[in-house]
Amino acid sequence: MSGTALPAGTRITLAFSTRTGIVAVTSGTRYQEADTLLTAAGFRRREDGTSTLGTADPDAARRALTALTRLAADQDITLTASSRVWLGDTATRITAALPGEWHTRIEVYALPVWQQDLDGCLWDAGDLIAAVRSERIPFGSVLTDARGTQLLVVDKPGTDGELLVGALAPGGLDGPFAGDPAAPPSLTVPADPALAAQAITTALLPAYQQAVYQRRVQEVGDRLGHALSAEIARVLVRGSWPPDDGTGIGAVILGGLEHAHHEALWDDFRSFLQHGPHLLDHLDTVAARLRPTEQPAVNALREALQHGLRVNSQWLDTVRRMRENDGTLAGTTYAQAAAQRTADARPALAAWLEHGPALVDLAHRHPPAAGRPATPRALPPTPPADPPAKRRGTAP
């Protein structure tokens, strides 16, 4: 983040909300003092880090703003009024027009370091990540749907009528994400909620879904390649291991290598457990396009997935109980339990190692069609209020 883009001192920014009145956001190193001033002036503190002042009583609101102006001047805190509609209102109206069920939350980045946290969370190589790195953005709104898709919307710096919107990294995928050239590109959209929702629906969401699919295929392929190489190395090591010299040292070393192999193999296999359901479900939708010789591999992988998921569930329960019993369970050590887990999963592991390359190949050859994007919904006359949310950053 460029230091020249940061405003000097601590700031209180006021914006008007048609639903809650005046919304105040504090930023800067003395943001906590600024929050105290807002409370003293009559603003109500909210869980998302903002403060609000009702305008139903104009005289009371005027007195509160006058008091805030005086208190801010006394404490050398800059007070500004935004020319934009409050972002929370705009974001709520955008989600009301998106297909599916969405909700919004405001995140306040009072300190630059909180904003810098976004660098590792954004899945973007475009204007949004560039703005986060070079401009001061004191707050944003996160839009989340029922499937876990998360989008970040911020007021575009230097403009009054535009927003920046991009994808946040989805859970369950390996990073890094920021700067990824294959990331779904962020958009500059009008602040008009209907137009913004249209752009998100027709451009960003289809690109996001395609990017997630490709990342899943890539991760499964990478982990499978690593596991196949490790399996070959394991066979070579065991085949060339010197005979026991009577000290038992060789057996101890070989046992340690076996344990390390079990752990690495299981870690790679978990990628299949994580992403396999999505890839196999997609291949089921294109089953008519598969060759007759390809379907048996898909069936075998489906059985391997179900077997592996059962073993994983049992393993997670074993690990939980071992943690509760100081690392052992009925005299069994962690290494012994891991070896038993791998043995229990051996049929699934073998099927994955054998048919996994076919899965990766089929997934590459039959990607999801972009399809016709869903039609955004009409905007309701009165959108619901934002649910409370917490800041991304944590106060020091």
Short mmCIF file of C-alpha atoms in Angstrom, two decimals:
data_model
loop_
_atom_site.label_atom_id
_atom_site.label_comp_id
_atom_site.label_asym_id
_atom_site.label_seq_id
_atom_site.Cartn_x
_atom_site.Cartn_y
_atom_site.Cartn_z
CA MET A 1 0.00 0.00 0.00
CA SER A 2 1.33 3.41 -0.95
CA GLY A 3 1.98 5.67 2.00
CA THR A 4 1.14 8.77 -0.08
CA ALA A 5 -2.44 7.56 -0.48
CA LEU A 6 -3.17 7.58 3.24
CA PRO A 7 -4.94 10.62 4.72
CA ALA A 8 -3.19 12.48 7.52
CA GLY A 9 -4.60 12.15 11.03
CA THR A 10 -7.81 10.57 12.21
CA ARG A 11 -11.04 11.06 10.33
CA ILE A 12 -14.79 10.75 10.87
CA THR A 13 -16.73 10.30 7.63
CA LEU A 14 -20.47 10.93 7.63
CA ALA A 15 -22.82 9.44 5.02
CA PHE A 16 -26.59 9.56 4.68
CA SER A 17 -28.67 6.40 4.84
CA THR A 18 -32.33 6.42 3.87
CA ARG A 19 -32.93 3.62 6.36
CA THR A 20 -30.95 4.62 9.43
CA GLY A 21 -30.22 8.34 9.07
CA ILE A 22 -26.60 9.49 9.33
CA VAL A 23 -23.89 6.83 9.42
CA ALA A 24 -20.44 7.64 10.78
CA VAL A 25 -17.24 5.68 10.09
CA THR A 26 -13.97 6.41 11.89
CA SER A 27 -10.49 5.76 10.55
CA GLY A 28 -6.94 6.53 11.58
CA THR A 29 -4.71 5.66 14.51
CA ARG A 30 -7.00 7.44 16.99
CA TYR A 31 -10.19 5.84 15.70
CA GLN A 32 -11.17 4.76 19.22
CA GLU A 33 -11.09 8.38 20.42
CA ALA A 34 -13.22 9.32 17.42
CA ASP A 35 -15.73 6.61 18.32
CA THR A 36 -15.90 8.04 21.84
CA LEU A 37 -16.65 11.50 20.42
CA LEU A 38 -19.49 10.08 18.35
CA THR A 39 -21.05 8.48 21.42
CA ALA A 40 -20.65 11.71 23.39
CA ALA A 41 -22.41 13.63 20.61
CA GLY A 42 -25.39 11.27 20.64
CA PHE A 43 -24.55 8.69 17.97
CA ARG A 44 -25.42 5.04 18.60
CA ARG A 45 -22.61 2.51 18.25
CA ARG A 46 -23.29 -0.58 16.10
CA GLU A 47 -21.63 -4.00 16.13
CA ASP A 48 -20.22 -3.57 12.64
CA GLY A 49 -17.99 -0.68 13.79
CA THR A 50 -20.16 2.15 12.48
CA SER A 51 -22.24 4.65 14.45
CA THR A 52 -25.64 6.04 13.52
CA LEU A 53 -27.67 9.15 14.24
CA GLY A 54 -31.41 9.18 13.61
CA THR A 55 -32.90 12.09 11.69
CA ALA A 56 -36.57 11.70 12.65
CA ASP A 57 -36.12 14.66 15.02
CA PRO A 58 -34.30 17.28 12.88
CA ASP A 59 -33.59 19.60 15.83
CA ALA A 60 -32.02 16.82 17.88
CA ALA A 61 -29.94 15.68 14.90
CA ARG A 62 -28.77 19.26 14.32
CA ARG A 63 -27.70 19.62 17.95
CA ALA A 64 -25.80 16.30 17.78
CA LEU A 65 -23.95 17.36 14.63
CA THR A 66 -23.10 20.73 16.13
CA ALA A 67 -21.72 19.03 19.23
CA LEU A 68 -19.74 16.59 17.09
CA THR A 69 -18.25 19.42 15.04
CA ARG A 70 -17.04 21.15 18.20
CA LEU A 71 -15.68 17.97 19.80
CA ALA A 72 -13.85 16.96 16.62
CA ALA A 73 -12.25 20.36 16.28
CA ASP A 74 -11.13 20.30 19.92
CA GLN A 75 -9.47 16.90 19.41
CA ASP A 76 -7.97 17.72 15.98
CA ILE A 77 -10.05 15.01 14.29
CA THR A 78 -11.11 15.68 10.71
CA LEU A 79 -14.85 15.59 10.08
CA THR A 80 -16.07 15.11 6.50
CA ALA A 81 -19.42 14.51 4.85
CA SER A 82 -19.54 12.03 1.97
CA SER A 83 -21.35 12.98 -1.22
CA ARG A 84 -22.21 9.31 -1.75
CA VAL A 85 -25.22 7.35 -0.58
CA TRP A 86 -24.21 5.11 2.33
CA LEU A 87 -22.56 1.98 0.91
CA GLY A 88 -24.59 -0.29 3.19
CA ASP A 89 -27.82 0.88 1.54
CA THR A 90 -26.42 0.39 -1.95
CA ALA A 91 -25.03 -3.07 -1.14
CA THR A 92 -28.33 -4.22 0.33
CA ARG A 93 -30.20 -3.12 -2.77
CA ILE A 94 -27.65 -4.86 -4.99
CA THR A 95 -28.09 -8.17 -3.17
CA ALA A 96 -31.87 -7.81 -3.38
CA ALA A 97 -31.50 -7.79 -7.18
CA LEU A 98 -29.00 -10.68 -7.45
CA PRO A 99 -30.30 -14.20 -8.24
CA GLY A 100 -30.47 -16.41 -5.19
CA GLU A 101 -30.41 -15.50 -1.53
CA TRP A 102 -27.73 -13.05 -0.39
CA HIS A 103 -26.97 -11.03 2.70
CA THR A 104 -24.59 -8.18 3.36
CA ARG A 105 -22.31 -6.99 6.12
CA ILE A 106 -20.20 -3.87 6.51
CA GLU A 107 -16.51 -4.23 7.34
CA VAL A 108 -14.62 -1.24 8.77
CA TYR A 109 -10.88 -0.94 8.11
CA ALA A 110 -10.11 1.78 10.62
CA LEU A 111 -6.38 1.03 10.51
CA PRO A 112 -4.40 0.60 7.27
CA VAL A 113 -3.17 -2.79 8.49
CA TRP A 114 -6.78 -4.01 8.55
CA GLN A 115 -7.15 -2.93 4.95
CA GLN A 116 -3.89 -4.67 4.09
CA ASP A 117 -5.41 -7.93 5.36
CA LEU A 118 -7.57 -7.84 2.23
CA ASP A 119 -4.48 -8.43 0.11
CA GLY A 120 -4.47 -12.08 1.13
CA CYS A 121 -8.25 -12.45 0.91
CA LEU A 122 -9.08 -10.97 -2.47
CA TRP A 123 -9.08 -13.23 -5.52
CA ASP A 124 -8.29 -10.59 -8.08
CA ALA A 125 -5.59 -9.25 -10.36
CA GLY A 126 -7.46 -6.12 -11.46
CA ASP A 127 -8.62 -2.71 -10.31
CA LEU A 128 -9.96 -3.74 -6.91
CA ILE A 129 -6.75 -5.28 -5.59
CA ALA A 130 -4.82 -2.36 -7.10
CA ALA A 131 -7.02 0.12 -5.22
CA VAL A 132 -6.72 -1.83 -1.96
CA ARG A 133 -2.94 -1.71 -2.30
CA SER A 134 -2.62 1.96 -3.26
CA GLU A 135 -5.63 3.88 -1.93
CA ARG A 136 -7.12 4.37 1.52
CA ILE A 137 -10.39 2.45 1.70
CA PRO A 138 -11.81 2.75 5.23
CA PHE A 139 -14.77 0.40 4.78
CA GLY A 140 -16.41 -2.05 2.41
CA SER A 141 -19.41 -4.34 2.16
CA VAL A 142 -19.20 -8.13 1.83
CA LEU A 143 -22.00 -9.85 -0.11
CA THR A 144 -22.49 -13.55 0.70
CA ASP A 145 -24.83 -16.11 -0.84
CA ALA A 146 -26.09 -19.44 0.48
CA ARG A 147 -23.29 -21.36 -1.29
CA GLY A 148 -20.56 -19.35 0.39
CA THR A 149 -19.71 -17.05 -2.53
CA GLN A 150 -18.33 -13.80 -1.12
CA LEU A 151 -17.94 -10.55 -3.02
CA LEU A 152 -16.36 -7.33 -1.76
CA VAL A 153 -17.90 -4.01 -2.78
CA VAL A 154 -16.19 -0.68 -2.07
CA ASP A 155 -16.70 2.91 -3.16
CA LYS A 156 -14.28 3.47 -6.02
CA PRO A 157 -11.71 6.04 -4.85
CA GLY A 158 -11.77 9.31 -6.76
CA THR A 159 -15.32 8.93 -8.07
CA ASP A 160 -18.83 9.70 -6.83
CA GLY A 161 -20.88 7.33 -8.96
CA GLU A 162 -18.90 4.11 -9.26
CA LEU A 163 -18.15 1.03 -7.18
CA LEU A 164 -15.47 -1.64 -7.32
CA VAL A 165 -16.60 -5.22 -6.81
CA GLY A 166 -14.54 -8.41 -6.80
CA ALA A 167 -14.41 -11.90 -5.35
CA LEU A 168 -13.03 -12.90 -1.99
CA ALA A 169 -11.10 -16.18 -1.91
CA PRO A 170 -13.44 -19.15 -1.40
CA GLY A 171 -12.88 -21.46 1.53
CA GLY A 172 -11.35 -24.86 0.93
CA LEU A 173 -9.02 -23.79 -1.88
CA ASP A 174 -5.27 -23.38 -1.64
CA GLY A 175 -3.72 -19.93 -2.05
CA PRO A 176 -2.25 -17.62 -3.01
CA PHE A 177 -5.12 -15.71 -4.60
CA ALA A 178 -4.15 -12.04 -4.92
CA GLY A 179 -2.53 -11.38 -8.26
CA ASP A 180 -3.63 -14.72 -9.72
CA PRO A 181 -3.90 -14.11 -13.49
CA ALA A 182 -6.71 -16.70 -13.64
CA ALA A 183 -8.75 -14.91 -10.96
CA PRO A 184 -12.26 -13.71 -11.80
CA PRO A 185 -11.62 -10.08 -12.78
CA SER A 186 -13.05 -7.36 -10.56
CA LEU A 187 -15.47 -4.88 -12.08
CA THR A 188 -16.07 -1.17 -12.00
CA VAL A 189 -19.86 -0.84 -11.84
CA PRO A 190 -22.28 2.07 -11.52
CA ALA A 191 -23.51 2.89 -8.03
CA ASP A 192 -27.02 2.32 -9.35
CA PRO A 193 -28.01 -0.97 -7.62
CA ALA A 194 -29.92 -2.44 -10.58
CA LEU A 195 -27.09 -1.77 -13.04
CA ALA A 196 -24.50 -3.05 -10.58
CA ALA A 197 -26.48 -6.26 -9.99
CA GLN A 198 -26.81 -6.75 -13.75
CA ALA A 199 -23.04 -6.48 -14.24
CA ILE A 200 -22.31 -8.82 -11.33
CA THR A 201 -24.82 -11.39 -12.59
CA THR A 202 -23.76 -11.40 -16.22
CA ALA A 203 -19.99 -11.00 -15.83
CA LEU A 204 -18.51 -11.52 -12.37
CA LEU A 205 -20.49 -14.51 -11.08
CA PRO A 206 -20.06 -16.66 -14.23
CA ALA A 207 -16.33 -15.86 -14.25
CA TYR A 208 -16.12 -16.72 -10.54
CA GLN A 209 -17.82 -20.08 -11.01
CA GLN A 210 -15.54 -20.97 -13.91
CA ALA A 211 -12.46 -19.93 -11.92
CA VAL A 212 -13.49 -22.00 -8.88
CA TYR A 213 -14.01 -25.06 -11.08
CA GLN A 214 -10.63 -24.67 -12.76
CA ARG A 215 -8.93 -24.16 -9.39
CA ARG A 216 -10.53 -27.36 -8.07
CA VAL A 217 -9.27 -29.32 -11.07
CA GLN A 218 -5.81 -27.80 -10.69
CA GLU A 219 -5.57 -28.63 -7.00
CA VAL A 220 -6.76 -32.21 -7.45
CA GLY A 221 -4.29 -32.67 -10.30
CA ASP A 222 -1.39 -31.16 -8.38
CA ARG A 223 -2.05 -33.24 -5.25
CA LEU A 224 -2.54 -36.39 -7.30
CA GLY A 225 0.76 -35.82 -9.12
CA HIS A 226 2.54 -35.37 -5.82
CA ALA A 227 0.99 -38.54 -4.38
CA LEU A 228 1.90 -40.64 -7.43
CA SER A 229 5.50 -39.43 -7.29
CA ALA A 230 5.67 -40.11 -3.54
CA GLU A 231 4.23 -43.61 -4.04
CA ILE A 232 6.90 -44.42 -6.63
CA ALA A 233 9.61 -43.09 -4.29
CA ARG A 234 8.23 -45.17 -1.42
CA VAL A 235 8.37 -48.37 -3.48
CA LEU A 236 11.93 -47.60 -4.56
CA VAL A 237 13.06 -46.90 -0.98
CA ARG A 238 11.53 -50.10 0.37
CA GLY A 239 13.00 -52.12 -2.47
CA SER A 240 16.52 -50.79 -1.95
CA TRP A 241 16.48 -50.65 1.85
CA PRO A 242 19.50 -52.52 3.30
CA PRO A 243 18.83 -55.70 5.32
CA ASP A 244 18.50 -55.50 9.08
CA ASP A 245 21.92 -55.31 10.74
CA GLY A 246 20.62 -56.60 14.04
CA THR A 247 20.43 -53.19 15.78
CA GLY A 248 16.86 -52.43 14.76
CA ILE A 249 17.87 -48.89 13.78
CA GLY A 250 16.97 -49.46 10.16
CA ALA A 251 13.47 -50.60 11.10
CA VAL A 252 12.96 -47.48 13.23
CA ILE A 253 14.07 -45.22 10.39
CA LEU A 254 11.92 -47.06 7.89
CA GLY A 255 8.96 -46.81 10.26
CA GLY A 256 9.46 -43.07 10.49
CA LEU A 257 9.55 -42.81 6.71
CA GLU A 258 6.36 -44.86 6.47
CA HIS A 259 4.61 -42.55 8.93
CA ALA A 260 5.71 -39.47 6.99
CA HIS A 261 4.47 -41.10 3.80
CA HIS A 262 1.09 -41.91 5.39
CA GLU A 263 0.67 -38.31 6.50
CA ALA A 264 1.65 -36.84 3.11
CA LEU A 265 -0.53 -39.31 1.21
CA TRP A 266 -3.52 -38.57 3.40
CA ASP A 267 -2.99 -34.83 3.04
CA ASP A 268 -2.99 -35.20 -0.75
CA PHE A 269 -6.04 -37.49 -0.64
CA ARG A 270 -7.97 -34.88 1.36
CA SER A 271 -7.91 -32.67 -1.74
CA PHE A 272 -9.93 -35.36 -3.53
CA LEU A 273 -12.31 -35.59 -0.56
CA GLN A 274 -12.71 -31.80 -0.66
CA HIS A 275 -13.15 -31.26 -4.39
CA GLY A 276 -14.11 -34.69 -5.68
CA PRO A 277 -17.83 -34.28 -4.90
CA HIS A 278 -18.02 -31.11 -6.99
CA LEU A 279 -16.09 -32.56 -9.94
CA LEU A 280 -17.92 -35.89 -9.95
CA ASP A 281 -21.32 -34.19 -9.64
CA HIS A 282 -20.42 -32.09 -12.66
CA LEU A 283 -19.31 -35.15 -14.64
CA ASP A 284 -22.65 -36.75 -13.83
CA THR A 285 -24.31 -33.87 -15.71
CA VAL A 286 -22.25 -34.64 -18.84
CA ALA A 287 -22.42 -38.44 -18.52
CA ALA A 288 -24.00 -38.71 -21.98
CA ARG A 289 -20.85 -37.20 -23.49
CA LEU A 290 -18.48 -39.67 -21.84
CA ARG A 291 -17.10 -42.65 -23.72
CA PRO A 292 -18.27 -46.08 -22.51
CA THR A 293 -14.70 -46.84 -21.44
CA GLU A 294 -14.60 -43.72 -19.24
CA GLN A 295 -17.67 -44.32 -17.09
CA PRO A 296 -16.17 -47.20 -15.04
CA ALA A 297 -13.42 -44.87 -13.79
CA VAL A 298 -16.04 -42.32 -12.69
CA ASN A 299 -18.00 -45.05 -10.90
CA ALA A 300 -14.87 -46.33 -9.15
CA LEU A 301 -13.98 -42.82 -8.03
CA ARG A 302 -17.49 -42.26 -6.68
CA GLU A 303 -17.13 -45.43 -4.56
CA ALA A 304 -13.64 -44.34 -3.47
CA LEU A 305 -15.01 -40.95 -2.47
CA GLN A 306 -17.75 -42.45 -0.30
CA HIS A 307 -15.29 -44.85 1.32
CA GLY A 308 -12.76 -42.09 1.91
CA LEU A 309 -15.36 -39.78 3.44
CA ARG A 310 -16.38 -42.49 5.91
CA VAL A 311 -12.76 -43.11 6.92
CA ASN A 312 -12.16 -39.37 7.23
CA SER A 313 -15.17 -38.98 9.52
CA GLN A 314 -13.87 -41.77 11.74
CA TRP A 315 -10.38 -40.26 11.68
CA LEU A 316 -11.59 -36.84 12.76
CA ASP A 317 -13.41 -38.46 15.66
CA THR A 318 -10.25 -40.38 16.60
CA VAL A 319 -8.13 -37.23 16.54
CA ARG A 320 -10.66 -35.41 18.70
CA ARG A 321 -10.66 -38.17 21.30
CA MET A 322 -6.85 -38.41 21.28
CA ARG A 323 -6.59 -34.68 21.97
CA GLU A 324 -8.88 -35.16 24.93
CA ASN A 325 -6.63 -37.99 26.20
CA ASP A 326 -3.17 -36.39 25.95
CA GLY A 327 -2.33 -37.81 22.53
CA THR A 328 -3.16 -41.49 23.06
CA LEU A 329 -6.28 -43.61 22.81
CA ALA A 330 -6.49 -47.05 24.42
CA GLY A 331 -2.70 -47.27 24.29
CA THR A 332 -2.57 -46.34 20.62
CA THR A 333 -0.18 -43.55 19.58
CA TYR A 334 -0.91 -40.99 16.92
CA ALA A 335 1.50 -42.69 14.48
CA GLN A 336 -0.23 -46.03 14.99
CA ALA A 337 -3.66 -44.48 14.55
CA ALA A 338 -2.51 -42.74 11.35
CA ALA A 339 -1.18 -46.03 10.00
CA GLN A 340 -4.53 -47.70 10.77
CA ARG A 341 -6.38 -44.83 9.07
CA THR A 342 -4.28 -45.29 5.93
CA ALA A 343 -4.85 -49.05 6.03
CA ASP A 344 -8.61 -48.57 6.39
CA ALA A 345 -8.59 -46.16 3.44
CA ARG A 346 -6.30 -48.30 1.27
CA PRO A 347 -9.02 -49.42 -1.20
CA ALA A 348 -10.10 -45.79 -1.68
CA LEU A 349 -6.51 -44.60 -1.95
CA ALA A 350 -5.69 -47.27 -4.51
CA ALA A 351 -8.72 -46.37 -6.63
CA TRP A 352 -7.83 -42.68 -6.43
CA LEU A 353 -4.23 -43.29 -7.48
CA GLU A 354 -5.38 -45.53 -10.33
CA HIS A 355 -8.32 -43.52 -11.67
CA GLY A 356 -7.45 -40.02 -10.49
CA PRO A 357 -5.64 -39.13 -13.73
CA ALA A 358 -8.82 -39.99 -15.64
CA LEU A 359 -10.81 -37.67 -13.37
CA VAL A 360 -8.44 -34.77 -14.02
CA ASP A 361 -8.47 -35.46 -17.76
CA LEU A 362 -12.27 -35.67 -17.94
CA ALA A 363 -12.68 -32.54 -15.83
CA HIS A 364 -10.37 -30.66 -18.18
CA ARG A 365 -12.13 -31.93 -21.30
CA HIS A 366 -15.66 -31.29 -20.04
CA PRO A 367 -15.67 -27.94 -18.20
CA PRO A 368 -18.99 -26.38 -17.23
CA ALA A 369 -20.59 -24.35 -19.98
CA ALA A 370 -20.77 -20.66 -19.26
CA GLY A 371 -24.50 -20.97 -19.80
CA ARG A 372 -27.03 -18.21 -19.79
CA PRO A 373 -26.67 -16.11 -16.64
CA ALA A 374 -29.58 -15.93 -14.29
CA THR A 375 -31.79 -12.89 -14.55
CA PRO A 376 -31.36 -10.40 -11.70
CA ARG A 377 -34.45 -9.92 -9.59
CA ALA A 378 -36.39 -6.68 -9.54
CA LEU A 379 -35.51 -4.35 -6.71
CA PRO A 380 -38.00 -4.40 -3.83
CA PRO A 381 -39.39 -1.04 -2.70
CA THR A 382 -38.00 -1.37 0.84
CA PRO A 383 -34.96 -3.62 1.29
CA PRO A 384 -34.34 -5.28 4.67
CA ALA A 385 -31.83 -3.86 7.13
CA ASP A 386 -28.23 -5.05 7.22
CA PRO A 387 -27.54 -7.79 9.80
CA PRO A 388 -24.92 -6.83 12.37
CA ALA A 389 -21.34 -7.88 11.57
CA LYS A 390 -17.86 -7.46 12.93
CA ARG A 391 -14.80 -5.85 11.42
CA ARG A 392 -12.22 -7.88 9.54
CA GLY A 393 -9.46 -6.35 11.67
CA THR A 394 -9.07 -6.71 15.39
CA ALA A 395 -8.27 -3.78 17.61
CA PRO A 396 -4.75 -3.94 19.04
#
